[in-house]
Coordinates of C-alpha atoms and ligand atoms in Angstrom, one line a residue:
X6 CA 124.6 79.1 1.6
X7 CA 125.5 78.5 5.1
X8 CA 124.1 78.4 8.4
X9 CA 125.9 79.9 11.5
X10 CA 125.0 79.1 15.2
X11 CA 127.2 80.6 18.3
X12 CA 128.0 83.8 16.8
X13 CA 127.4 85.7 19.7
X14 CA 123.9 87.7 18.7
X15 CA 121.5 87.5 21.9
X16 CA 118.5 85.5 20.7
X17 CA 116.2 88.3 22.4
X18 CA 117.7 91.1 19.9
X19 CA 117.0 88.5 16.9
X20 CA 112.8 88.3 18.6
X21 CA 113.5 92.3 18.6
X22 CA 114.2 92.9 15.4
X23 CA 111.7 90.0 13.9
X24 CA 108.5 91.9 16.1
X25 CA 110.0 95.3 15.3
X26 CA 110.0 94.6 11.6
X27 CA 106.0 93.3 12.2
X28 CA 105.3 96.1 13.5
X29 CA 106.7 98.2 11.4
X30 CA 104.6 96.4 8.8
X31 CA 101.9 96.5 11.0
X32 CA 101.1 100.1 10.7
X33 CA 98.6 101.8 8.8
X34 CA 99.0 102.3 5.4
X35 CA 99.8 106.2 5.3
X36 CA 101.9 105.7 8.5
X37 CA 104.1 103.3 5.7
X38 CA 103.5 105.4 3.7
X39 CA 105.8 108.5 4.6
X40 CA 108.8 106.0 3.8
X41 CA 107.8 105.2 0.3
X42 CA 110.7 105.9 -1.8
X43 CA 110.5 107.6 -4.4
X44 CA 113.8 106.5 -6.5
X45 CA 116.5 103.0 -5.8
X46 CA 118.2 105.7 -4.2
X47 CA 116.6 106.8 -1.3
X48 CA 117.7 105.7 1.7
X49 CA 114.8 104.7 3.1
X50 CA 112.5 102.3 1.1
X51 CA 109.0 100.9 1.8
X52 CA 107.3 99.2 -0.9
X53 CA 105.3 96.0 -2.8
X54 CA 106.8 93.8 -5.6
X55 CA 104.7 93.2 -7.9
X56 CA 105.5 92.3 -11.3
X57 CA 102.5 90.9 -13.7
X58 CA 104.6 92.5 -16.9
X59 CA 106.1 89.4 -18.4
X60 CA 105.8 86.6 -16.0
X61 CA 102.4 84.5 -15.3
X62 CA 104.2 84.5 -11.6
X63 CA 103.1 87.3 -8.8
X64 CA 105.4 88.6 -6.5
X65 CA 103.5 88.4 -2.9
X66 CA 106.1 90.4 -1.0
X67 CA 106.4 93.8 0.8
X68 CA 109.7 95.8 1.9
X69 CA 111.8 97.8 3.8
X70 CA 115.0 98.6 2.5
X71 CA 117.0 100.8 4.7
X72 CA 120.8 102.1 4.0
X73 CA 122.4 101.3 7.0
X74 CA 125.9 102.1 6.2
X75 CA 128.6 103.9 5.6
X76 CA 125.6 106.1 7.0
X77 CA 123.0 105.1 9.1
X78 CA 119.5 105.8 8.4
X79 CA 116.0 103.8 9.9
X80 CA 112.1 105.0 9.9
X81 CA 111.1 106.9 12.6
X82 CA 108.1 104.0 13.8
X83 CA 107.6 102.2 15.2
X84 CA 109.0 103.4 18.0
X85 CA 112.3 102.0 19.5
X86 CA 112.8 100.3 16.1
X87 CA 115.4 102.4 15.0
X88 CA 117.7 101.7 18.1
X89 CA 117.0 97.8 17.8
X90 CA 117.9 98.1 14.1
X91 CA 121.5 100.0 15.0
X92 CA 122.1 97.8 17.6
X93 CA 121.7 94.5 15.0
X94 CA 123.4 95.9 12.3
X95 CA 126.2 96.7 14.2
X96 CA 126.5 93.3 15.6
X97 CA 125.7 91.6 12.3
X98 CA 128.9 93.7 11.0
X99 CA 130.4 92.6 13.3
X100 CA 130.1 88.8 12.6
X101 CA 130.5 89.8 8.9
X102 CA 133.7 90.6 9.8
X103 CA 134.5 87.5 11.2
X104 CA 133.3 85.6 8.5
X105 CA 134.6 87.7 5.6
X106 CA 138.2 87.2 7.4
X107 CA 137.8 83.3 7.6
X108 CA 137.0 83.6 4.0
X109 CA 139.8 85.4 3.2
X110 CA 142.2 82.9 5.1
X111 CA 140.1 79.9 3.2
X112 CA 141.4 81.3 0.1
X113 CA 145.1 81.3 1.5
X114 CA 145.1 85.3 1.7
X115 CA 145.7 87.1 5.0
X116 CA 143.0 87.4 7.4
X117 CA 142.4 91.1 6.6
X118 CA 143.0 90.9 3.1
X119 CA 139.7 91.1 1.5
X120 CA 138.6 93.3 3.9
X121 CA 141.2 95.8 3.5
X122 CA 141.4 95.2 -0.8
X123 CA 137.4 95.7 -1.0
X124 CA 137.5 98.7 1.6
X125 CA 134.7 96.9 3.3
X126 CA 134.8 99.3 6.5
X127 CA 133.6 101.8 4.3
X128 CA 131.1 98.8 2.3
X129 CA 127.6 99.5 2.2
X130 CA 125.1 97.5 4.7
X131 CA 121.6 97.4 3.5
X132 CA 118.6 96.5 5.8
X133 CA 115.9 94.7 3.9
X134 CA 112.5 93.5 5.6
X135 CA 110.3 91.3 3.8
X136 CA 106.8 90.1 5.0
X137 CA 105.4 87.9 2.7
X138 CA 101.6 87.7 3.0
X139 CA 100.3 84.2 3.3
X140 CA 98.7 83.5 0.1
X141 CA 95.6 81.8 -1.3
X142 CA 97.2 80.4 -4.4
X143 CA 100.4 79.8 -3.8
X144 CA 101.3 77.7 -6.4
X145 CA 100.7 80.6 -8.4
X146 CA 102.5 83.4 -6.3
X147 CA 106.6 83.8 -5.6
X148 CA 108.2 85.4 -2.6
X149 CA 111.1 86.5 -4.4
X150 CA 112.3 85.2 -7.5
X151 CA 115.6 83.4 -8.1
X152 CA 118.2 85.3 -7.7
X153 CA 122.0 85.8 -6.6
X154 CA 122.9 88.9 -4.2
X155 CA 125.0 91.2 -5.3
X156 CA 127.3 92.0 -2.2
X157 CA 129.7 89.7 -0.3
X158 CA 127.6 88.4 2.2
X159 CA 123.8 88.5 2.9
X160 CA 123.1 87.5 6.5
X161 CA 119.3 86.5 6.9
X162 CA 117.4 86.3 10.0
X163 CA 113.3 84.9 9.6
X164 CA 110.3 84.2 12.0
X165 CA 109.6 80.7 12.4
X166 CA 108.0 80.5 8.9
X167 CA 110.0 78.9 6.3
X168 CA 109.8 79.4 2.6
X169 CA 113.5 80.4 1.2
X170 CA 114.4 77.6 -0.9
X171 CA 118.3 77.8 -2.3
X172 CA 119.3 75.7 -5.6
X173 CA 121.5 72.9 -5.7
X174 CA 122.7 70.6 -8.6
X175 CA 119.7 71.1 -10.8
X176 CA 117.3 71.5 -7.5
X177 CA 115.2 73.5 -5.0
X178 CA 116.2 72.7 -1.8
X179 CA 114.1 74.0 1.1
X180 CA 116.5 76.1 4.4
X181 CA 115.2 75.2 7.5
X182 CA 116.9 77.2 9.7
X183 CA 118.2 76.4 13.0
X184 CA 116.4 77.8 15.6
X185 CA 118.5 81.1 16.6
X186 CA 120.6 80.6 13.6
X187 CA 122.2 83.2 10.5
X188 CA 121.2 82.3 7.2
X189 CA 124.4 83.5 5.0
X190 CA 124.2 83.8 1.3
X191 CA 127.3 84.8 -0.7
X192 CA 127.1 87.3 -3.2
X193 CA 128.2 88.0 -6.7
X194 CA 131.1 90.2 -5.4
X195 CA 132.4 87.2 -3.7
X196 CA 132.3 85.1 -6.5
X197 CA 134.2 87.5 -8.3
X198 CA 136.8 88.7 -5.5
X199 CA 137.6 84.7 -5.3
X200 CA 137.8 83.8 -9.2
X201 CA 134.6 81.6 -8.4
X202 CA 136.1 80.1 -5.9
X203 CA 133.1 80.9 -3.7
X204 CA 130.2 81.1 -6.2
X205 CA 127.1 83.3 -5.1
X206 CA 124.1 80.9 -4.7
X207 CA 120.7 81.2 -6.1
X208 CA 118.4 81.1 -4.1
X209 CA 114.2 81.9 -3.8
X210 CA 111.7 82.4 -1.5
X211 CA 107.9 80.4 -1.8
X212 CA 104.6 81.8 -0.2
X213 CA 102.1 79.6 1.6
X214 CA 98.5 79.6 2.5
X215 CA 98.5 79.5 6.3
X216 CA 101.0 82.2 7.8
X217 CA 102.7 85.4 7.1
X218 CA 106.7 84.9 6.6
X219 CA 109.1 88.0 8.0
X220 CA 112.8 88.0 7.0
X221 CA 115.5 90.4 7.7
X222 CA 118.4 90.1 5.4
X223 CA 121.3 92.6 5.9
X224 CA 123.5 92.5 3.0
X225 CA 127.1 93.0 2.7
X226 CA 129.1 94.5 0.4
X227 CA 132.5 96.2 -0.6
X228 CA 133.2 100.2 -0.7
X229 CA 130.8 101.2 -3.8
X230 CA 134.1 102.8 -4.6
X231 CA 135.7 99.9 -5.0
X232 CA 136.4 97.7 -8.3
X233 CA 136.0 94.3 -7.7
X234 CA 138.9 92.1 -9.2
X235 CA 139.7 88.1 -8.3
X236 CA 142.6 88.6 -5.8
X237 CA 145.6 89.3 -6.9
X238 CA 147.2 85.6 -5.7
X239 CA 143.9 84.0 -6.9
X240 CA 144.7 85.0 -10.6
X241 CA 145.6 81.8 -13.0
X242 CA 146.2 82.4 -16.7
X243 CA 142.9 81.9 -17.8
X244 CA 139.5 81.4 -16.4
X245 CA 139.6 84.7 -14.6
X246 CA 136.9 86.5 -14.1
X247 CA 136.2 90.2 -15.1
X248 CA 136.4 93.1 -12.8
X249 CA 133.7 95.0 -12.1
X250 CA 132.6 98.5 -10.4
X251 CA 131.4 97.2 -6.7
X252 CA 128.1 99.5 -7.7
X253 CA 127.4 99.9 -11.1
X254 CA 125.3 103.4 -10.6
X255 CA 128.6 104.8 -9.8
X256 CA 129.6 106.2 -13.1
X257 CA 129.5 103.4 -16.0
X258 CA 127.0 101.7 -17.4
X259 CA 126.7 97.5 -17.7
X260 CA 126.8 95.5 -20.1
X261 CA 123.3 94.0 -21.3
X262 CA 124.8 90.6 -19.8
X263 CA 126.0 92.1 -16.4
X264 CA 122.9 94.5 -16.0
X265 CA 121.1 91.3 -16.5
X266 CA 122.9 89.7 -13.9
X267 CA 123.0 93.2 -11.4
X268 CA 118.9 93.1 -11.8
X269 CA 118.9 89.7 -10.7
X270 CA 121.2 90.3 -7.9
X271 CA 119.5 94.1 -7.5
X272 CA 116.1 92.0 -7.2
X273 CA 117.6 89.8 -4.4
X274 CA 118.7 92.3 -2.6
X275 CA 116.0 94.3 -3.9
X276 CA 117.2 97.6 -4.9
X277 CA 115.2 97.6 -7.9
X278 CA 112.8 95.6 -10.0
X279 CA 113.9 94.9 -13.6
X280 CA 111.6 97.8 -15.2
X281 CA 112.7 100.2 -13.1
X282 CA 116.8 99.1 -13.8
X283 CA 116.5 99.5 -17.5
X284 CA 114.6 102.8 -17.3
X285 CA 117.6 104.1 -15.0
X286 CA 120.1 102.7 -17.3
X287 CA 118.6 104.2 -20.3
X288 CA 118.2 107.2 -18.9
X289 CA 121.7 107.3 -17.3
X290 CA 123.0 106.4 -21.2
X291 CA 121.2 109.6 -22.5
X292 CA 123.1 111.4 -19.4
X293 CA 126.2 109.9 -20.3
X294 CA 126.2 111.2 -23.6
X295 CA 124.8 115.1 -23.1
X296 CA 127.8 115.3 -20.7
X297 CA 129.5 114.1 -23.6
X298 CA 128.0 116.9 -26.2
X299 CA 129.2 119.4 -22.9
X300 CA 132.1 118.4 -22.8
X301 CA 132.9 118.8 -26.1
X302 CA 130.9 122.2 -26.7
X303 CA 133.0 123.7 -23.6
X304 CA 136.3 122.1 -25.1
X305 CA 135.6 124.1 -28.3
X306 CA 134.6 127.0 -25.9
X307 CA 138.0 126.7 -24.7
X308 CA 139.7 126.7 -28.4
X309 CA 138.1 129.9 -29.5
X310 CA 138.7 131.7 -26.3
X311 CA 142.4 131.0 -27.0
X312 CA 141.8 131.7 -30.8
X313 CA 140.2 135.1 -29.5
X314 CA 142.9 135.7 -27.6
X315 CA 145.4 135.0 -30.0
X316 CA 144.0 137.3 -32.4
X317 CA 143.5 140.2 -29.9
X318 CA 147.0 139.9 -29.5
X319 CA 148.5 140.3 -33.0
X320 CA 146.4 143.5 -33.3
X321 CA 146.2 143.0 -37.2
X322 CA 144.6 145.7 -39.0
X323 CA 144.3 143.4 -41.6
X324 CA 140.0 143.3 -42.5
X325 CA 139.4 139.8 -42.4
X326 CA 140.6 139.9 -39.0
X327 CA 139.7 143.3 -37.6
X328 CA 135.9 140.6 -39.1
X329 CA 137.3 138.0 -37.6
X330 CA 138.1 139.5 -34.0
X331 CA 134.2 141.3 -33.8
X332 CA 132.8 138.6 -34.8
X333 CA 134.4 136.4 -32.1
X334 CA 133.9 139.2 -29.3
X335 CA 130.0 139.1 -30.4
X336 CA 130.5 134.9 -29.8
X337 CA 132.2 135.4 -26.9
X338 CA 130.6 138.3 -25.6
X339 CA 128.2 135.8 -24.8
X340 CA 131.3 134.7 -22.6
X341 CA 128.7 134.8 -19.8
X342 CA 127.1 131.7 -20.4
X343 CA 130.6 129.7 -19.6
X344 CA 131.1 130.5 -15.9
X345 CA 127.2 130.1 -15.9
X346 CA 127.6 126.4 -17.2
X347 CA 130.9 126.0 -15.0
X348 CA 129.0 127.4 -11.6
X349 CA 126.6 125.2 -12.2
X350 CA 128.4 122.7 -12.9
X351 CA 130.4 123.3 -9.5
X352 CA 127.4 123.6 -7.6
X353 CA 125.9 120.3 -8.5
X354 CA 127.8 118.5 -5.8
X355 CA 126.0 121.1 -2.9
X356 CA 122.7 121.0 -4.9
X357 CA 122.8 117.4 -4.9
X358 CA 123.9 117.1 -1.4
X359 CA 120.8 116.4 0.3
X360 CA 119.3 114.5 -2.0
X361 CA 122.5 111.9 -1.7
X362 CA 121.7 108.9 -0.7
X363 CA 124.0 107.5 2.5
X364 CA 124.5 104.3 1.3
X365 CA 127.0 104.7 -1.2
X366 CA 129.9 106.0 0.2
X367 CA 130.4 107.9 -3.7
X368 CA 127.9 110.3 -3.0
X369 CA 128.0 110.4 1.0
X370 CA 130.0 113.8 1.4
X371 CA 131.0 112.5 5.2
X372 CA 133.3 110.0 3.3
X373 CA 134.4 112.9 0.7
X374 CA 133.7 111.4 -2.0
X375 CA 132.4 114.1 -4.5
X376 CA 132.3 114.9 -7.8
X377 CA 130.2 112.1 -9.7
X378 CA 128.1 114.8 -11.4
X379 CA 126.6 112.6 -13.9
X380 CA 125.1 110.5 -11.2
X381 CA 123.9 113.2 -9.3
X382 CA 122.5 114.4 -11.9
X383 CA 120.7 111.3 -12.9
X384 CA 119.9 111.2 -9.4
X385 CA 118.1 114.5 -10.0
X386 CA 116.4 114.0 -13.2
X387 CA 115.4 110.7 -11.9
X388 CA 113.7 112.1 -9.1
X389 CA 111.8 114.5 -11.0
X390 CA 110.7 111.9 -13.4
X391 CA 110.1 108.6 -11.6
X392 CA 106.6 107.5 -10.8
X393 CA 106.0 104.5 -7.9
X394 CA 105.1 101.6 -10.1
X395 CA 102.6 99.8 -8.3
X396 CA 100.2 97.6 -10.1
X397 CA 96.8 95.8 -9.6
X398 CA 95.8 93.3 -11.6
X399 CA 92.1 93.7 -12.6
X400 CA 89.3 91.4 -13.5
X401 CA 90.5 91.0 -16.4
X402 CA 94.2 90.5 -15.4
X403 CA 95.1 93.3 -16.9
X404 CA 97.7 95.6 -15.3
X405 CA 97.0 98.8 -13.7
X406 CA 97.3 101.8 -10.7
X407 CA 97.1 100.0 -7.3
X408 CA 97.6 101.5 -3.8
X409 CA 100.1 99.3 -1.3
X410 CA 98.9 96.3 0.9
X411 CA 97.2 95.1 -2.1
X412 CA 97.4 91.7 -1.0
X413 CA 94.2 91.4 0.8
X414 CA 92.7 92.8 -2.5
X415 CA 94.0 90.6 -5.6
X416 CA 92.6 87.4 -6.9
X417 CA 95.4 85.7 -8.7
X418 CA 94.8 84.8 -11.9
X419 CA 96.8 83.2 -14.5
Ligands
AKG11 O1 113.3 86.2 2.6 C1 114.3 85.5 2.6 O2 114.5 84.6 3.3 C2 115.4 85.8 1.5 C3 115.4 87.3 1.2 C4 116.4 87.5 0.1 O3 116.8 86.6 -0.7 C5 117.0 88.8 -0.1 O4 116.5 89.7 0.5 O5 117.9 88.9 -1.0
FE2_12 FE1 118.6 87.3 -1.8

């Protein structure tokens, strides 16, 4: 983690965004509401972590995460918010790029080098509010809990309240920030991009019992298109480390160990709680392997049209075939169903199309990218099938349905 002072950001657009972001938290719960994602994917995220499943820790947090680029997106209140958030994200890309460049130099590369290999002008930029509640136990409560980010770089802005603790050698240590300062955290893609040479820090973020925290962390990261590799000239002959897809929605599916480590950086940057990963993951799997079973039912398709053909052709009077050649017509008079499969199949992209998320520059038509029907798909089926997951615990610390803002309600109990 680093701090950086002088980097050109007017302090008053740093108070904007900090009392835009309370405000925004500040309005009434169906006003929030209306920007209650449904699915990781939509653009436009407001919601509670919670998580009593497994751990005897509470997450005392709620969000906004907004996609911000390739394409920009923002909530509609409070008012004026949505021109103070383009104006800071284009200035914090701005001093991304700086940064990212003096990185890329660091590691003996060309200025523009990472940014040009990781097609970062294209990279997504995620807006992620967090107002952390004060809390009346919080020994028992987490902001966040540790993670890496999974980006490049994650630039953090707070109120005056501290709490984001990062780990060193073995150790919490607490960030104070300097006053009118960026917070930078680098992420798991730069770790990779650098063979480890800049290793993503851990970091957390701990609740207190006297005043409400705000943060703004814009994260950073390569063209989800991208595959993230260790540079080229970083490469030795051993200890490299394993490329991987910049987004791992787009198309494959991680490894246990790397979805592990994607839902603790997905947590950080807080694209999805661990639950709600694996479901995806299973479901894209099940996904993955009907496209399969169509593929392979329309590559068979494909053989007996030609075999149908084929036989048409040589006319035989033979029996078996004259059998042979009505029996296929009655298959294949049910031709019909193929272009049905293959219009749909063609269609997906426009059916999908506005229910793309801007973010990743895969599914954001504008950047003609197209043709990830399996995720758009998933996208879909997601959509249809994924319930908010918002818990309360009850008196007798069980888990159950809670509405947002639930802060004010829950006695922690261990
Ligand atoms: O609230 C903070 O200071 C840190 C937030 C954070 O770690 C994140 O959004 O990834
Ligand atoms: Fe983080």
């Amino acid at each position: 983690m680093v701090k950086v002072v002088n980097h050109g950001i007017q302090e008053s657009l740093m108070n904007k965004v900090i009392d835009g972001t309370q405000g925004f938290f500040n309005l009434r719960e169906e006003e929030k509401k209306e920007f209650e994602g449904k699915h990781v994917l939509d653009p436009i995220r407001y919601g509670t972590s919670f998580n009593t499943s497994k751990e005897k820790t509470f997450f005392w947090r709620d969000y906004l995460k907004v996609f911000v680029h390739p394409k920009f997106h923002s909530p509609s209140k409070p008012d004026r918010y949505s021109d103070i958030m383009w104006e800071y994200c284009e200035k914090v890309r701005q001093v991304t790029k700086v940064l990212l460049g003096g990185i890329s130099q660091g590691l003996g590369l060309e200025e523009c080098y990472l940014e040009k290999t990781l097609e970062v002008k294209s990279g997504f930029q995620i807006f992620i509010a967090n107002y952390y509640p004060s809390c009346p136990q919080p020994e028992l409560a987490l902001g966040m809990p540790p993670h890496s980010d999974h980006g490049l770089l994650t630039l953090i802005i707070q109120n005056q309240v501290g709490g984001l603790q990062v780990q060193h050698q073995g150790k919490w240590i607490h960030v104070n920030a300097l006053p009118n300062s960026l917070l930078v955290n680098t992420g798991d893609h730069l770790e990779i991009f650098s063979n480890g040479k800049y290793k993503s820090n851990i970091h957390k973020v701990v609740v207190n019992n006297t005043s409400p925290r705000i943060s703004v962390a814009v994260a950073h990261g390569p063209s989800l298109e991208a595959i993230v590799s260790p540079a080229s000239p970083l490469i030795q002959s051993e200890t490299n480390y394993t490329p991987m897809k910049a987004f791992f929605l787009g198309g494959y599916v991680p490894s246990e160990p790397e979805m592990k480590r994607s839902v603790e950086g997905f947590n950080g940057i807080s694209f999805v709680d661990e639950e709600e990963s694996k479901d995806f993951v299973s479901k894209k799997r099940k996904l993955q392997a009907a496209k399969l079973k169509k593929e392979s039912i329309l590559a068979e398709i494909l053989f007996l049209k030609q075999r149908r053909r084929y036989l048409l052709k040589s006319q035989s009077s033979d029996d078996d075939n004259e059998k042979n050649i009505s029996r296929f017509k009655k298959i294949f008079d049910a031709e019909n169903e193929v272009p049905k499969v293959e219009r749909s199949n063609s269609g997906y992209d426009a059916v999908v199309e506005s229910a793309r998320p801007a973010f990743t520059s895969k599914f954001n038509s504008e950047h003609h990218e197209v043709g990830y029907e399996e995720l758009s798909a998933g996208v879909d089926v997601l959509r249809m099938e994924c319930v908010p997951k918002n818990y309360l615990i009850d008196d007798n610390n069980r888990v159950g349905k809670k509405e947002l803002s639930w802060h004010g309600q829950v006695t922690l109990k261990v």
